[in-house]
Short mmCIF file of C-alpha atoms and ligand atoms in Angstrom, two decimals:
data_model
loop_
_atom_site.label_atom_id
_atom_site.label_comp_id
_atom_site.label_asym_id
_atom_site.label_seq_id
_atom_site.Cartn_x
_atom_site.Cartn_y
_atom_site.Cartn_z
CA UNK E 24 118.97 102.79 74.41
CA UNK E 25 118.45 99.46 76.18
CA UNK E 26 118.02 98.82 79.85
CA UNK E 27 121.03 99.35 82.09
CA UNK E 28 122.20 97.56 85.22
CA UNK E 29 124.59 98.90 87.83
CA UNK E 30 127.42 96.48 88.65
CA UNK E 31 130.21 97.37 91.07
CA UNK E 32 130.64 100.99 90.11
CA UNK E 33 129.47 101.00 86.49
CA UNK E 34 126.28 101.32 84.53
CA UNK E 35 126.38 98.53 81.95
CA UNK E 36 123.90 97.25 79.34
CA UNK E 37 121.65 94.76 81.14
CA UNK E 38 122.42 91.79 78.80
CA UNK E 39 126.13 92.21 79.51
CA UNK E 40 125.87 92.66 83.28
CA UNK E 41 128.20 90.10 84.93
CA UNK E 42 129.68 89.22 88.30
CA UNK E 43 132.82 87.18 89.02
CA UNK E 44 132.50 83.38 89.45
CA UNK E 45 133.99 83.76 92.93
CA UNK E 46 131.44 86.31 94.08
CA UNK E 47 130.35 84.87 97.42
CA UNK E 48 126.75 85.49 96.48
CA UNK E 49 127.14 83.08 93.59
CA UNK E 50 129.02 80.43 95.56
CA UNK E 51 127.51 80.67 99.07
CA UNK E 52 124.40 82.88 98.75
CA UNK E 53 126.43 85.08 101.11
CA UNK E 54 124.53 88.30 100.56
CA UNK E 55 121.35 90.25 101.04
CA UNK E 56 118.91 92.09 98.82
CA UNK E 57 116.08 94.56 98.66
CA UNK E 58 113.18 94.96 96.26
CA UNK E 59 111.93 98.54 96.29
CA UNK E 60 108.71 99.38 94.46
CA UNK E 61 108.63 102.21 91.94
CA UNK E 62 105.33 103.93 91.20
CA UNK E 63 105.05 106.76 88.69
CA UNK E 64 108.85 106.98 88.53
CA UNK E 65 109.31 107.35 92.30
CA UNK E 66 110.62 104.89 94.85
CA UNK E 67 108.02 103.88 97.43
CA UNK E 68 109.13 103.87 101.09
CA UNK E 69 112.78 104.05 100.04
CA UNK E 70 114.06 104.90 103.53
CA UNK E 71 112.30 101.93 105.13
CA UNK E 72 113.90 99.64 102.54
CA UNK E 73 117.33 101.17 103.18
CA UNK E 74 116.79 100.72 106.93
CA UNK E 75 116.04 97.05 106.38
CA UNK E 76 119.07 96.70 104.08
CA UNK E 77 121.18 98.23 106.83
CA UNK E 78 119.79 95.73 109.33
CA UNK E 79 120.30 92.70 107.03
CA UNK E 80 123.89 93.78 106.33
CA UNK E 81 124.61 94.32 110.02
CA UNK E 82 123.18 90.91 110.98
CA UNK E 83 125.60 89.23 108.53
CA UNK E 84 128.49 91.61 109.27
CA UNK E 85 128.71 92.78 105.66
CA UNK E 86 129.65 96.44 105.17
CA UNK E 87 127.83 98.93 103.00
CA UNK E 88 129.29 98.83 99.46
CA UNK E 89 128.98 102.64 99.31
CA UNK E 90 127.39 105.25 101.53
CA UNK E 91 123.63 105.23 101.95
CA UNK E 92 123.46 108.60 100.19
CA UNK E 93 125.49 107.29 97.24
CA UNK E 94 123.32 104.20 96.96
CA UNK E 95 120.25 106.43 96.90
CA UNK E 96 121.80 108.48 94.08
CA UNK E 97 122.64 105.39 92.03
CA UNK E 98 119.14 103.95 92.35
CA UNK E 99 117.57 107.27 91.32
CA UNK E 100 119.97 107.47 88.38
CA UNK E 101 119.14 103.90 87.30
CA UNK E 102 115.42 104.66 87.37
CA UNK E 103 116.02 107.82 85.35
CA UNK E 104 118.30 106.20 82.77
CA UNK E 105 115.95 103.23 82.37
CA UNK E 106 112.88 105.45 82.15
CA UNK E 107 111.19 103.26 84.75
CA UNK E 108 107.68 104.39 85.64
CA UNK E 109 106.22 101.34 87.41
CA UNK E 110 108.06 98.31 88.69
CA UNK E 111 110.86 97.58 91.09
CA UNK E 112 114.49 98.32 91.80
CA UNK E 113 116.48 95.26 92.85
CA UNK E 114 119.50 95.87 95.08
CA UNK E 115 121.89 93.06 95.96
CA UNK E 116 124.93 93.28 98.20
CA UNK E 117 127.22 90.30 98.69
CA UNK E 118 130.27 89.90 100.90
CA UNK E 119 132.39 90.28 97.77
CA UNK E 120 134.75 88.32 95.55
CA UNK E 121 137.34 86.05 97.19
CA UNK E 122 138.89 82.57 96.75
CA UNK E 123 136.29 80.02 97.82
CA UNK E 124 136.57 79.49 101.59
CA UNK E 125 133.60 79.33 103.94
CA UNK E 126 134.95 81.73 106.54
CA UNK E 127 134.77 85.48 105.91
CA UNK E 128 137.55 86.84 103.69
CA UNK E 129 139.60 89.76 105.03
CA UNK E 130 139.83 93.14 103.33
CA UNK E 131 137.29 92.36 100.61
CA UNK E 132 134.93 95.04 99.35
CA UNK E 133 131.23 94.12 99.32
CA UNK E 134 129.83 93.70 95.80
CA UNK E 135 126.82 95.72 94.66
CA UNK E 136 124.40 95.00 91.85
CA UNK E 137 121.30 97.00 91.01
CA UNK E 138 118.74 96.32 88.31
CA UNK E 139 115.28 97.59 87.48
CA UNK E 140 112.28 95.69 86.25
CA UNK E 141 109.15 97.10 84.74
CA UNK E 142 105.96 95.55 86.13
CA UNK E 143 102.42 95.89 84.93
CA UNK E 144 99.92 97.00 87.54
CA UNK E 145 97.59 94.18 88.58
CA UNK E 146 94.77 94.01 86.05
CA UNK E 147 91.18 94.71 87.16
CA UNK E 148 90.41 91.06 86.25
CA UNK E 149 93.09 89.71 88.64
CA UNK E 150 92.00 92.13 91.37
CA UNK E 151 88.38 91.07 90.92
CA UNK E 152 89.27 87.39 91.05
CA UNK E 153 91.97 87.27 93.72
CA UNK E 154 94.87 84.84 93.89
CA UNK E 155 95.06 81.14 94.57
CA UNK E 156 97.43 79.94 97.27
CA UNK E 157 98.63 76.47 98.24
CA UNK E 158 100.23 75.55 101.54
CA UNK E 159 103.64 73.84 101.76
CA UNK E 160 105.95 72.93 104.64
CA UNK E 161 108.32 75.72 105.64
CA UNK E 162 111.78 74.19 105.23
CA UNK E 163 113.82 77.39 105.61
CA UNK E 164 116.51 78.36 108.12
CA UNK E 165 115.76 80.08 111.43
CA UNK E 166 116.74 83.66 110.51
CA UNK E 167 114.02 84.53 108.01
CA UNK E 168 114.08 88.12 109.26
CA UNK E 169 117.32 88.64 107.31
CA UNK E 170 116.58 89.39 103.66
CA UNK E 171 119.19 86.90 102.49
CA UNK E 172 119.61 85.97 98.81
CA UNK E 173 119.51 82.32 99.89
CA UNK E 174 116.04 81.67 98.47
CA UNK E 175 116.09 78.03 97.36
CA UNK E 176 113.23 76.89 99.65
CA UNK E 177 111.24 79.92 98.49
CA UNK E 178 111.86 79.01 94.84
CA UNK E 179 110.80 75.40 95.47
CA UNK E 180 107.64 76.60 97.21
CA UNK E 181 106.76 79.05 94.41
CA UNK E 182 107.33 76.36 91.78
CA UNK E 183 105.05 73.99 93.70
CA UNK E 184 102.37 76.67 93.74
CA UNK E 185 102.78 77.28 90.02
CA UNK E 186 102.52 73.56 89.24
CA UNK E 187 99.31 73.39 91.31
CA UNK E 188 97.79 76.24 89.29
CA UNK E 189 98.22 78.75 92.12
CA UNK E 190 100.19 81.99 92.36
CA UNK E 191 101.70 81.81 95.83
CA UNK E 192 102.68 79.21 98.41
CA UNK E 193 102.04 79.86 102.08
CA UNK E 194 104.69 78.12 104.13
CA UNK E 195 103.63 76.22 107.22
CA UNK E 196 105.74 75.45 110.28
CA UNK E 197 105.55 72.03 111.99
CA UNK E 198 102.79 73.11 114.42
CA UNK E 199 100.44 73.81 111.49
CA UNK E 200 100.77 77.60 111.60
CA UNK E 201 101.38 79.70 108.51
CA UNK E 202 104.65 81.62 108.59
CA UNK E 203 104.48 83.64 105.36
CA UNK E 204 104.37 83.33 101.58
CA UNK E 205 107.38 82.39 99.46
CA UNK E 206 107.80 86.09 98.61
CA UNK E 207 104.94 87.76 100.47
CA UNK E 208 103.48 88.19 103.97
CA UNK E 209 100.28 86.31 104.79
CA UNK E 210 97.12 87.76 106.34
CA UNK E 211 93.55 86.70 107.13
CA UNK E 212 90.41 88.50 108.30
CA UNK E 213 88.40 86.55 110.88
CA UNK E 214 84.64 86.17 111.11
CA UNK E 215 84.60 89.02 113.67
CA UNK E 216 86.44 91.28 111.25
CA UNK E 217 89.82 91.21 112.98
CA UNK E 218 92.88 91.31 110.76
CA UNK E 219 95.40 88.62 111.71
CA UNK E 220 99.07 88.42 110.76
CA UNK E 221 102.15 87.12 112.56
CA UNK E 222 104.37 89.27 114.70
CA UNK E 223 107.65 90.11 113.03
CA UNK E 224 110.37 88.07 114.73
CA UNK E 225 113.07 85.73 113.41
CA UNK E 226 110.42 83.50 111.81
CA UNK E 227 109.32 85.87 109.03
CA UNK E 228 110.58 88.74 106.96
CA UNK E 229 109.27 92.00 108.31
CA UNK E 230 107.75 93.20 105.04
CA UNK E 231 107.89 96.92 104.37
CA UNK E 232 104.39 96.67 102.88
CA UNK E 233 103.39 94.93 106.11
CA UNK E 234 104.90 97.70 108.25
CA UNK E 235 103.20 100.48 106.31
CA UNK E 236 99.89 98.62 106.24
CA UNK E 237 99.98 98.21 110.03
CA UNK E 238 100.30 102.00 110.33
CA UNK E 239 97.42 102.51 107.92
CA UNK E 240 95.27 100.10 109.93
CA UNK E 241 96.07 101.86 113.19
CA UNK E 242 95.10 105.21 111.64
CA UNK E 243 91.86 103.79 110.32
CA UNK E 244 90.97 102.02 113.55
CA UNK E 245 90.95 98.55 112.01
CA UNK E 246 91.41 95.90 114.69
CA UNK E 247 94.65 93.93 114.44
CA UNK E 248 95.37 90.62 116.09
CA UNK E 249 99.11 90.11 115.68
CA UNK E 250 99.54 86.38 116.15
CA UNK E 251 100.14 83.22 114.11
CA UNK E 252 97.12 81.63 112.40
CA UNK E 253 96.76 77.97 111.44
CA UNK E 254 95.97 76.59 108.00
CA UNK E 255 92.60 75.39 109.39
CA UNK E 256 91.80 78.92 110.56
CA UNK E 257 92.76 80.31 107.17
CA UNK E 258 90.38 77.89 105.43
CA UNK E 259 87.55 79.26 107.60
CA UNK E 260 88.57 82.92 107.38
CA UNK E 261 86.20 85.52 105.99
CA UNK E 262 88.96 87.02 103.85
CA UNK E 263 92.60 86.41 103.11
CA UNK E 264 95.25 88.52 101.44
CA UNK E 265 98.98 88.88 100.93
CA UNK E 266 101.38 91.82 100.84
CA UNK E 267 104.68 92.57 99.14
CA UNK E 268 106.52 95.28 97.28
CA UNK E 269 105.49 93.88 93.91
CA UNK E 270 101.90 92.92 94.84
CA UNK E 271 101.06 95.69 97.32
CA UNK E 272 97.88 94.28 98.96
CA UNK E 273 96.43 91.37 96.99
CA UNK E 274 93.26 89.40 97.76
CA UNK E 275 93.59 85.63 98.20
CA UNK E 276 90.35 83.86 97.33
CA UNK E 277 91.38 80.22 97.37
CA UNK E 278 93.69 78.19 99.62
CA UNK E 279 94.46 74.55 98.76
CA UNK E 280 91.49 74.50 96.40
CA UNK E 281 89.02 75.78 99.03
CA UNK E 282 87.24 79.09 98.49
CA UNK E 283 87.88 81.68 101.20
CA UNK E 284 84.76 83.44 102.47
CA UNK E 285 82.40 83.76 99.51
CA UNK E 286 85.28 83.10 97.10
CA UNK E 287 85.56 86.77 96.12
CA UNK E 288 87.95 89.48 97.32
CA UNK E 289 86.73 90.78 100.68
CA UNK E 290 85.70 94.30 101.61
CA UNK E 291 88.39 94.75 104.26
CA UNK E 292 91.06 93.62 101.79
CA UNK E 293 89.80 95.99 99.10
CA UNK E 294 89.69 98.88 101.52
CA UNK E 295 93.21 98.15 102.79
CA UNK E 296 94.54 97.99 99.24
CA UNK E 297 93.01 101.40 98.47
CA UNK E 298 94.35 102.93 101.69
CA UNK E 299 97.80 101.42 101.18
CA UNK E 300 98.04 102.74 97.60
CA UNK E 301 96.91 106.15 98.83
CA UNK E 302 100.03 106.34 101.07
CA UNK E 303 102.02 107.03 97.88
CA UNK E 304 99.27 108.78 95.97
CA UNK E 305 98.05 105.96 93.78
CA UNK E 306 94.34 105.77 93.00
CA UNK E 307 93.59 102.62 91.02
CA UNK E 308 90.01 103.60 90.29
CA UNK E 309 91.12 106.93 88.85
CA UNK E 310 94.03 105.39 86.92
N1 PDD J 405 109.75 89.60 98.54
N2 PDD J 405 108.23 87.58 102.89
C1 PDD J 405 109.18 87.15 102.03
C2 PDD J 405 109.76 85.79 102.24
C3 PDD J 405 109.58 87.98 100.98
O1 PDD J 405 110.54 87.57 100.13
C4 PDD J 405 108.98 89.26 100.83
C5 PDD J 405 109.40 90.20 99.73
C6 PDD J 405 107.99 89.65 101.74
C7 PDD J 405 107.32 90.99 101.66
O2 PDD J 405 108.22 92.05 101.96
P1 PDD J 405 108.04 93.51 101.36
O3 PDD J 405 106.67 93.96 101.71
O4 PDD J 405 109.11 94.30 102.01
O5 PDD J 405 108.24 93.38 99.86
C8 PDD J 405 107.66 88.80 102.78
C9 PDD J 405 110.30 90.42 97.47
C10 PDD J 405 109.32 91.36 96.88
C11 PDD J 405 110.96 89.50 96.47
O6 PDD J 405 111.67 88.60 96.92
O7 PDD J 405 110.79 89.70 95.27
#
């Protein structure tokens, strides 16, 4: 049996999964989403993702399309039916289907779509090499803390990275400071061994990987400097890395064509990746 999607109350074959042309997500990007990692058939940090979904919905005054418990059941069922071992569950909630009108419709039920995607674990070759990043101006709106499906600037940034032979774009605000990646949070390790990443406020998405990694660092006594860093500082950093639900902790070894540190994944980055994966029982070296 082929892959299934969940669309507004029904499990349907993925190729036939459809939403209405007047879904406000389609017309206005009036919705939010979550990407929850799945490792060995189990959701990783599911409750933290549901907490963030709750927050995004509340910020936009969109209701839950079903109870939190029901949504949990549906995602578990989708993973089971699709036989997903490693990858992600995508959850999207929009304000619903209504005649096109900018202001909020009354009495409309939020629309829910869920899909799964199988992802290969990062290969040893990619992990040994690290990723290339380019920097681009951050042209997004001022509420990047909301996980909105309005991702056009992120798509443009990622495409620019791809066309430059890189994997990710780090977006830069007018003052020359990095905000975050197009779909990842951005980190550096300074010459003194301090890990630097921005504070989570309206300017970035508070990544779940980021949140869990901060806890791991505190437990391991790794020094954190939670502040913005400039592109110039990143060029001179000893190490750089990025985090997200689909990348976990990934070394960055080149920014705008310049090697970072010695051009190889750094020791702090490698250690943090191992420790992060251990939070859900994954041991890459043993795998
Ligand atoms: N992206 N910053 C942005 C702009 C993101 O889109 C994401 C996630 C992150 C990292 O968040 P988390 O650790 O919770 O995945 C940071 C997802 C994976 C995506 O859009 O596919």
